Short mmCIF file of C-alpha atoms and ligand atoms in Angstrom, two decimals:
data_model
loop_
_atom_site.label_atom_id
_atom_site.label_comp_id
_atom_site.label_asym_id
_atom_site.label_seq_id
_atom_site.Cartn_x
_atom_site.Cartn_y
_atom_site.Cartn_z
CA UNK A 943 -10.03 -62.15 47.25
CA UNK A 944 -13.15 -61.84 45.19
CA UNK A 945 -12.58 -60.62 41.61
CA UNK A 946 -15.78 -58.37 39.86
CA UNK A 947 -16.54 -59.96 36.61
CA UNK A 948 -19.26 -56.74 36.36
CA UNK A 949 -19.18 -52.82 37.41
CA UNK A 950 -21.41 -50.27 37.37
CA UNK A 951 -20.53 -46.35 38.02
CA UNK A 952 -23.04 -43.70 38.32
CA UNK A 953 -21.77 -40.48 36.66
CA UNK A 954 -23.94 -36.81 36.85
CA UNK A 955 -24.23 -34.47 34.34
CA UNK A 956 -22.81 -31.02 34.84
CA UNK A 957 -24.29 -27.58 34.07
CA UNK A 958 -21.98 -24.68 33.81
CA UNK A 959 -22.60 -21.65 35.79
CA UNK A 960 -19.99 -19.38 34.08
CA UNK A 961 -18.72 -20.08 31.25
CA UNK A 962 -15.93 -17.45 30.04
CA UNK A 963 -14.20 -18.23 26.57
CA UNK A 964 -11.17 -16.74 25.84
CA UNK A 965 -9.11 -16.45 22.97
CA UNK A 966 -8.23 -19.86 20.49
CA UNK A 967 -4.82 -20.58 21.78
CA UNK A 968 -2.26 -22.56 19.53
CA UNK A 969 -3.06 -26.04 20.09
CA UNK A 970 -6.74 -25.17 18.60
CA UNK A 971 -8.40 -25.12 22.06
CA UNK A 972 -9.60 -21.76 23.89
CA UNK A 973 -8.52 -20.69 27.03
CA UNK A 974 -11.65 -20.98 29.79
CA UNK A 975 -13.55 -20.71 32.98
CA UNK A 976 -15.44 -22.82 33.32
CA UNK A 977 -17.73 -23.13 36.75
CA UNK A 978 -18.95 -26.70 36.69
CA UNK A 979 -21.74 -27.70 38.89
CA UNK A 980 -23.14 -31.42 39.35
CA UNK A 981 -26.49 -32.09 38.53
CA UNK A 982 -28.78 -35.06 39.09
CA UNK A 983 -29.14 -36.51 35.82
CA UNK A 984 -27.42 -39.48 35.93
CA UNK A 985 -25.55 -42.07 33.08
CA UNK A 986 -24.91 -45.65 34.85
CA UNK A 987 -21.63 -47.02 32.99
CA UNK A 988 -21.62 -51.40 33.70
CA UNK A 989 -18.44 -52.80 32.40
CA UNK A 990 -18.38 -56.14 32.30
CA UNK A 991 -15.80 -59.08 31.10
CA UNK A 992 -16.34 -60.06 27.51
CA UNK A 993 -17.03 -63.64 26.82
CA UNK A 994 -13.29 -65.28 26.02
CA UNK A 995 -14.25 -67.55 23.48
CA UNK A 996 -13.58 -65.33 20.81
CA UNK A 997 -10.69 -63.16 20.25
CA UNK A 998 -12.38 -59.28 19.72
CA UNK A 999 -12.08 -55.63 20.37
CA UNK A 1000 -10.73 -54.19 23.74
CA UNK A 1001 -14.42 -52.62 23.76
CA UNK A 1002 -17.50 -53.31 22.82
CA UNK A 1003 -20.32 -50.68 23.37
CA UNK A 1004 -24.22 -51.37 24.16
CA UNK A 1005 -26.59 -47.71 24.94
CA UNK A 1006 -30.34 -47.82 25.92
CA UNK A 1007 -32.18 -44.43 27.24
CA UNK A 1008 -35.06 -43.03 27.68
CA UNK A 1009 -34.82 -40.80 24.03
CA UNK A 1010 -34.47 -42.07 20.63
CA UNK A 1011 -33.82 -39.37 19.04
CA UNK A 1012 -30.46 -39.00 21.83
CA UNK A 1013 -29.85 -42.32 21.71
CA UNK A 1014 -29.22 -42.20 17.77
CA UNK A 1015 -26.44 -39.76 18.15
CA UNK A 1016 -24.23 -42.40 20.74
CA UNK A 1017 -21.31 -44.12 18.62
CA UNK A 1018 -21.00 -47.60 19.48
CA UNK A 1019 -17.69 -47.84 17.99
CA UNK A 1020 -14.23 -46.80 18.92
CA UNK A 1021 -15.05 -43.33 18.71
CA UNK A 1022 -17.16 -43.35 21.43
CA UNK A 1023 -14.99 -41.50 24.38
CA UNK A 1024 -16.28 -44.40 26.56
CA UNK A 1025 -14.21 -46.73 24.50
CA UNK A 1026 -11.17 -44.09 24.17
CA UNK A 1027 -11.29 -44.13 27.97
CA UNK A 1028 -11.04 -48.27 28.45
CA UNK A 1029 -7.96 -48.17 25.60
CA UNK A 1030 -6.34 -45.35 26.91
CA UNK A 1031 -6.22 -47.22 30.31
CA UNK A 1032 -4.83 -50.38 28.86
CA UNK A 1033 -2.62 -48.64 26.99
CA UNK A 1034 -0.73 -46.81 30.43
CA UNK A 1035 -1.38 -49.75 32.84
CA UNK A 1036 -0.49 -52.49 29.93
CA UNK A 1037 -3.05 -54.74 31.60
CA UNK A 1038 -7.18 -54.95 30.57
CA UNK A 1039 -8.96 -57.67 28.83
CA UNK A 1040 -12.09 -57.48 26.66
CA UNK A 1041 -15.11 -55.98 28.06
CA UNK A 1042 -18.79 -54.88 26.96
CA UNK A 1043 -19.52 -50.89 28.06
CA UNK A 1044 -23.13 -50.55 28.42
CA UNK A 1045 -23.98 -46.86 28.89
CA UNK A 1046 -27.83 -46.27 30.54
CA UNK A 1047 -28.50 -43.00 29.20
CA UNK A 1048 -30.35 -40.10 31.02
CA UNK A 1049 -28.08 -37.55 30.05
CA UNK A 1050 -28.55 -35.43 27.10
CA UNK A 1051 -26.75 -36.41 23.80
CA UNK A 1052 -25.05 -33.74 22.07
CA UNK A 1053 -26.71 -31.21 24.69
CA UNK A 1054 -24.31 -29.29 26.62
CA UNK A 1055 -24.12 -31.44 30.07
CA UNK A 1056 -21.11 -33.04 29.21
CA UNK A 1057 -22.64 -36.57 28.46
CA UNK A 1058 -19.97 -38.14 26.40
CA UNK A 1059 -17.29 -36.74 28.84
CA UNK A 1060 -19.39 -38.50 32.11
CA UNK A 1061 -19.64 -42.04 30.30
CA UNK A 1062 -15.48 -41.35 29.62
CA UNK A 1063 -14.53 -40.48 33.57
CA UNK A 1064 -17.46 -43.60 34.15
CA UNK A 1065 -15.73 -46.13 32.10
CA UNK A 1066 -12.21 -45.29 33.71
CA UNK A 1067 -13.00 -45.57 37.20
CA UNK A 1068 -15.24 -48.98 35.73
CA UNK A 1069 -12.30 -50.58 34.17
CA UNK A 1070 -9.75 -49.72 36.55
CA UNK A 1071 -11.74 -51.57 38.98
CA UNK A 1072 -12.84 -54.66 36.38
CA UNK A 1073 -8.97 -54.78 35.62
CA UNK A 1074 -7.35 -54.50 39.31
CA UNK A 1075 -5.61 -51.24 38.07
CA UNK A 1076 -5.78 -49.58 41.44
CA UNK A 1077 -4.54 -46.09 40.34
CA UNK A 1078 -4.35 -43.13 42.34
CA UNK A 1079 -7.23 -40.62 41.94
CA UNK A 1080 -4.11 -38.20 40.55
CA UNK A 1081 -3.56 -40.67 37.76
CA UNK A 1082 -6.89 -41.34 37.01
CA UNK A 1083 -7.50 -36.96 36.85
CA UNK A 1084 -4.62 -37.35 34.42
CA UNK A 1085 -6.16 -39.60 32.28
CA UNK A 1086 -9.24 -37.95 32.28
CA UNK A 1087 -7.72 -34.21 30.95
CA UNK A 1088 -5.91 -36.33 28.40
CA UNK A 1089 -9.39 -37.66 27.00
CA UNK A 1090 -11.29 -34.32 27.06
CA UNK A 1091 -11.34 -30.61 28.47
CA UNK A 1092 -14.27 -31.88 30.41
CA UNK A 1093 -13.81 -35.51 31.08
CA UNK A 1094 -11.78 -34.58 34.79
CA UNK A 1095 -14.66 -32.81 36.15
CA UNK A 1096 -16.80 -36.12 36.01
CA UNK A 1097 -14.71 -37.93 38.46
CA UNK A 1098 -14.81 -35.20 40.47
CA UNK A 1099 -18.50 -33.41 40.64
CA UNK A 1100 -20.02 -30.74 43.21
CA UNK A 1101 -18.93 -27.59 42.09
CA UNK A 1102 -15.61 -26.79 40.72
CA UNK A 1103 -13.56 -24.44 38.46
CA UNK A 1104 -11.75 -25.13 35.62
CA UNK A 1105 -8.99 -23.77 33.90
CA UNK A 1106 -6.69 -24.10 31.06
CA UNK A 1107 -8.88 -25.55 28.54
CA UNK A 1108 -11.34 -26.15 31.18
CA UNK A 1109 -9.59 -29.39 32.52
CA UNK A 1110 -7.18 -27.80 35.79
CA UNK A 1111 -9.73 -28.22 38.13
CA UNK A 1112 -10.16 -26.72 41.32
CA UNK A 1113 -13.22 -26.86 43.80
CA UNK A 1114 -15.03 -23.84 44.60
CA UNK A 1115 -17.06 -23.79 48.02
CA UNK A 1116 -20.93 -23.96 47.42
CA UNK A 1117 -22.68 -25.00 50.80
CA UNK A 1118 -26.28 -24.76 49.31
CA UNK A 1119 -28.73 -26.75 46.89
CA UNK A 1120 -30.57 -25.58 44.31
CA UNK A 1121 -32.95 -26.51 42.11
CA UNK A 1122 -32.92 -26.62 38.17
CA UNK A 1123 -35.10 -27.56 34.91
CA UNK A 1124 -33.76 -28.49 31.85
CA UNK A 1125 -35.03 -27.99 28.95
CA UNK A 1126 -33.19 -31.17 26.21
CA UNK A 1127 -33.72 -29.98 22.39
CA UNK A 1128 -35.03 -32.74 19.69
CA UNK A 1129 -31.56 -31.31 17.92
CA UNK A 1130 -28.00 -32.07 19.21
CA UNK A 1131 -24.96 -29.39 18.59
CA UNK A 1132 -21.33 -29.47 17.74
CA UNK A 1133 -19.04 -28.49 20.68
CA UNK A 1134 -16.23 -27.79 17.43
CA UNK A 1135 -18.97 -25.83 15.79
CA UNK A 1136 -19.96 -24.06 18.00
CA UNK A 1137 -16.60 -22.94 19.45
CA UNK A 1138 -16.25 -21.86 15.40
CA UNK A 1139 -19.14 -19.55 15.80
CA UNK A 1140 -17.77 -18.26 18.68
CA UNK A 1141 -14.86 -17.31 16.86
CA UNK A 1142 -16.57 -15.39 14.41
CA UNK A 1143 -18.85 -13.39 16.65
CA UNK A 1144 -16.00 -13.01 18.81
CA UNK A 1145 -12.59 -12.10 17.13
CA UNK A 1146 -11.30 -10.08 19.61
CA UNK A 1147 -12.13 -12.01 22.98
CA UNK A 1148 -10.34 -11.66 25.92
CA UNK A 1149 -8.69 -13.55 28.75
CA UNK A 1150 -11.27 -15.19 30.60
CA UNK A 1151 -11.99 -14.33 34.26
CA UNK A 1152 -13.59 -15.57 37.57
CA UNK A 1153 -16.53 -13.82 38.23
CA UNK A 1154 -16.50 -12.49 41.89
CA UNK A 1155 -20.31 -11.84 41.88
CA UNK A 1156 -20.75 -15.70 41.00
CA UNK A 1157 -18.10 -16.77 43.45
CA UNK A 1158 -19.62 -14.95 46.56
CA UNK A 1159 -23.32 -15.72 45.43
CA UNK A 1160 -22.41 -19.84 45.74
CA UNK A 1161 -20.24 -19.03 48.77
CA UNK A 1162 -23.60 -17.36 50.41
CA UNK A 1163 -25.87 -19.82 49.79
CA UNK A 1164 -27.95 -17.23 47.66
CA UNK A 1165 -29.95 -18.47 44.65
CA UNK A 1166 -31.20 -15.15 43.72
CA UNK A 1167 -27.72 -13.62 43.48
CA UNK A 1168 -27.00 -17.03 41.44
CA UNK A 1169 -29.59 -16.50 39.14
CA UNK A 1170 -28.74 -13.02 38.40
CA UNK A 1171 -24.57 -14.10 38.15
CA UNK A 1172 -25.11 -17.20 35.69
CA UNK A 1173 -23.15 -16.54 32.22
CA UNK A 1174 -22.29 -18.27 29.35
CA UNK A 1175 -20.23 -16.98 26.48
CA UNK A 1176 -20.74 -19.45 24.32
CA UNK A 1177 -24.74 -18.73 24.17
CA UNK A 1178 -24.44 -16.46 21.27
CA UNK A 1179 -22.86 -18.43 19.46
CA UNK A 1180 -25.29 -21.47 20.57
CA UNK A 1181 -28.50 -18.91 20.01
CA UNK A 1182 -27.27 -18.00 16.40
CA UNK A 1183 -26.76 -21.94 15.03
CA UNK A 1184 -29.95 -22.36 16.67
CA UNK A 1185 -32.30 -19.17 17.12
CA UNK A 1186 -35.35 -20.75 18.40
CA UNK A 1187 -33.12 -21.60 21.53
CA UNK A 1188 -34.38 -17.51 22.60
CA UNK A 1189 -38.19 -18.50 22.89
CA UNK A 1190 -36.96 -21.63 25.14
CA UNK A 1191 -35.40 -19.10 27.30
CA UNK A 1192 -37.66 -16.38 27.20
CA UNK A 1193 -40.46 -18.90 27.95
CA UNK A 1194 -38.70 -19.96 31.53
CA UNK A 1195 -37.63 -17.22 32.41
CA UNK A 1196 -41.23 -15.16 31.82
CA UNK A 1197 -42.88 -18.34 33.73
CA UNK A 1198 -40.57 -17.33 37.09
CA UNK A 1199 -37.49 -19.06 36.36
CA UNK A 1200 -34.71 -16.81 38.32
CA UNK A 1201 -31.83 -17.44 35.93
CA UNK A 1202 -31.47 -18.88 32.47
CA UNK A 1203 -29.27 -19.73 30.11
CA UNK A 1204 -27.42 -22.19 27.43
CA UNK A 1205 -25.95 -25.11 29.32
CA UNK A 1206 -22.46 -25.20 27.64
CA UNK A 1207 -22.12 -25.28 24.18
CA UNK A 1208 -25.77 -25.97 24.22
CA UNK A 1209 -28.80 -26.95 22.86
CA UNK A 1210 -30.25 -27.69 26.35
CA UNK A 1211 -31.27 -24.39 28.24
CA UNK A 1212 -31.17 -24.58 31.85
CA UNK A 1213 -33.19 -22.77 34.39
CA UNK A 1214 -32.23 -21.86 38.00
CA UNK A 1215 -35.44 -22.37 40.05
CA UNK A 1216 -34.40 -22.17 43.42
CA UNK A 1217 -32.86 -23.24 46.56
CA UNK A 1218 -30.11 -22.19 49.33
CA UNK A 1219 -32.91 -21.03 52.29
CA UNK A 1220 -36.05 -21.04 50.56
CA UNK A 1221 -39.13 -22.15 51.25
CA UNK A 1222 -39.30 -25.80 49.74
CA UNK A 1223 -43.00 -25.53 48.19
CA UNK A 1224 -42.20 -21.84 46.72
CA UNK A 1225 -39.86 -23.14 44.75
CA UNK A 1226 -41.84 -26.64 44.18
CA UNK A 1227 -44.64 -24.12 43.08
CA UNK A 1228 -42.22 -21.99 40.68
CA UNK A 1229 -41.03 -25.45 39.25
CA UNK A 1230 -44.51 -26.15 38.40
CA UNK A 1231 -45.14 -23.44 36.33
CA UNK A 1232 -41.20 -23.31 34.60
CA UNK A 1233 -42.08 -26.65 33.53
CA UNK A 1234 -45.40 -26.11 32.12
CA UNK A 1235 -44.26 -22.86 30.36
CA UNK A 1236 -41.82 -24.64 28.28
CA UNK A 1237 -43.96 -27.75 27.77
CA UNK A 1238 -46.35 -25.39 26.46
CA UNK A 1239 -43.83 -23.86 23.89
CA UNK A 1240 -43.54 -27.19 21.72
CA UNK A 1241 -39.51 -26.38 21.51
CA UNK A 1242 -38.56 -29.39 23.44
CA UNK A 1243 -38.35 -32.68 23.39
CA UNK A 1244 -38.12 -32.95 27.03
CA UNK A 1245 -38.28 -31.06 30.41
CA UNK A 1246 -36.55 -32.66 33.61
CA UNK A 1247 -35.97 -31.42 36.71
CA UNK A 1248 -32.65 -31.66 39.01
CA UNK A 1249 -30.99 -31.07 42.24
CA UNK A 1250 -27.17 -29.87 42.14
CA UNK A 1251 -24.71 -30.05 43.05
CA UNK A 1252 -23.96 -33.27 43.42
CA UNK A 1253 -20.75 -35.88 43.90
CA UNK A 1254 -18.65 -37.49 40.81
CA UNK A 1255 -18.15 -40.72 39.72
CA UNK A 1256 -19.90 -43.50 42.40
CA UNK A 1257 -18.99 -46.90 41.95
CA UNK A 1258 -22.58 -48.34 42.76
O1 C5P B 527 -12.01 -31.30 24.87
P1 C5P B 527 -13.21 -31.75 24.11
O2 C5P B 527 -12.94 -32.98 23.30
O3 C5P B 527 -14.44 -31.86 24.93
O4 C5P B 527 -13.48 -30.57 23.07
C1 C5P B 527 -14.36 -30.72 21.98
C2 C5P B 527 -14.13 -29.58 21.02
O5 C5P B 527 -14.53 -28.35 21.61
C3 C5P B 527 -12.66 -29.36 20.64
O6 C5P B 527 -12.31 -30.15 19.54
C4 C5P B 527 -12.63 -27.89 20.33
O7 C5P B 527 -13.13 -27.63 19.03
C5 C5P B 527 -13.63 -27.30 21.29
N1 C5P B 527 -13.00 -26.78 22.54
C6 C5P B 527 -12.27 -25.60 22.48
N2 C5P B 527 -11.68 -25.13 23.62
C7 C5P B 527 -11.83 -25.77 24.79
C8 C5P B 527 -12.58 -26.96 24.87
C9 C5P B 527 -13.17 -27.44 23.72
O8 C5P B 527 -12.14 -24.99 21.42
N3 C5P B 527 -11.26 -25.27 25.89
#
């Protein structure tokens, strides 16, 4: 049998297509939910065994990327989700040995695409395979709600609803591919803050519900009916810690974008282009312009295109 001494895991980002925030329930969380979809911006997670010379950490971390301002907001200590992953599986299997986590960055920091949460469900699936673990995918789901509401949907990807506090996942049928621009922000945002905002603008909000518009749009295949269905309730709150987040919008969705909003808790705005049945270089030619309209507005630090949705975790 041939042991890995080194593995590497591919992990996407996720936009969310609805977003519905209800009321702060006891344990401090809020009751969502949450359509995740899969996009192509990928993290690669390589786990690999530490040196044994020297007694040390369960975890040491290691992050390159393509954005230093992004870059500067990754812990490389035990903080980092990454490493709460790798010690919350040696603490349930009672086996692991020291590794380095490097995490290849392409994902926004801080951004709203669930970054930290990808390099979490990356490092699991990574170290249960470094560490002959062998869970079952149910254990490993498990594992993942216990590190974050978002962690879960990482190892699973495509498009998929969550519940509870966004971590009960189920998959929702989406036959088509779309299209999408992001637009990353030179700024980074609090999840915890901006769930607090959300409290104050919204005292009163209610349960959170499936929208049925949103649901048949994905189940159809239609990206126009997507565009128009896409809904975040946590973009006020996003838009009024950061206000110039409106022009970002406004900019891509003047310039033919055919839905926009906050990804998440935000700062990065994403912007439906296309897809399902369309004519490939319409919606090449509406990318075009998206992306030039919101290079032109000087608000962000980048703009990247994506396909989604796409699969979890890969083991490469
Ligand atoms: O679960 P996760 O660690 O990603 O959550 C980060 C923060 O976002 C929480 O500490 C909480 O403030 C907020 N949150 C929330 N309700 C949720 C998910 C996250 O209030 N369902």
């Amino acid at each position: 049998m041939t042991v890995d001494t080194t593995v590497t895991v591919r992990v996407p980002a996720k936009v969310n297509l609805q977003l519905a925030v209800g009321p702060r329930r006891e344990d401090g969380f809020h009751a969502l939910v949450n359509v995740f979809h899969a996009v192509s911006l990928f993290d690669e997670v390589t786990v690999k065994a530490a040196s044994p010379r020297q007694p040390r950490a369960l975890a040491a971390l290691t992050a390159t990327g393509q954005s230093e301002s992004h870059l500067a907001r990754v812990p490389l200590d035990e903080t980092n989700l990454a490493a709460r992953a790798a010690a919350l599986l040696a603490e349930e299997t009672g086996s692991g040995f020291p590794v380095d986590i490097h995490l290849d960055k392409h994902i926004p920091v801080a951004g709203g695409m669930a970054g930290g949460s990808a390099d979490a469900a990356a490092a699991l699936v990574a170290c249960d395979r470094l560490w002959g673990c062998g869970l079952s995918r149910e254990r490993l789901l498990d594992l993942a709600a216990r590190l974050g509401s978002d962690v879960a949907f990482g190892l699973v990807g495509d498009t998929a609803v969550g519940t509870g506090r966004g971590e009960l996942l189920d998959p929702m049928a989406s036959p088509a591919r779309y299209r999408w621009v992001f637009a990353l922000s030179t700024r980074g945002l609090s999840t915890a803050d901006v769930f607090g905002e959300y409290d104050r603008l919204r005292p009163d909000a209610p349960d959170p519900r499936l929208d049925p518009a949103l649901e048949k749009a994905l189940a159809d295949g239609d990206a126009e009916a997507l565009g128009r269905s896409l809904s975040n309730d946590l973009q006020p709150a996003a838009l009024s810690l950061l206000p110039e987040l409106q022009r970002t919008l406004d900019a891509g969705r003047s310039a033919g974008a055919i839905g926009a909003l906050v990804s998440g808790s935000g700062p990065t705005c994403a912007f439906l282009i296309g897809g399902g049945g369309e004519d490939a270089a319409v919606v090449a030619e509406r990318e075009a312009g998206v992306v030039a309209a919101l290079r032109a507005t000087g608000l962000c630090e980048q703009v990247v295109a994506a396909d989604g949705d796409v699969p979890g975790t890969t083991v490469l």
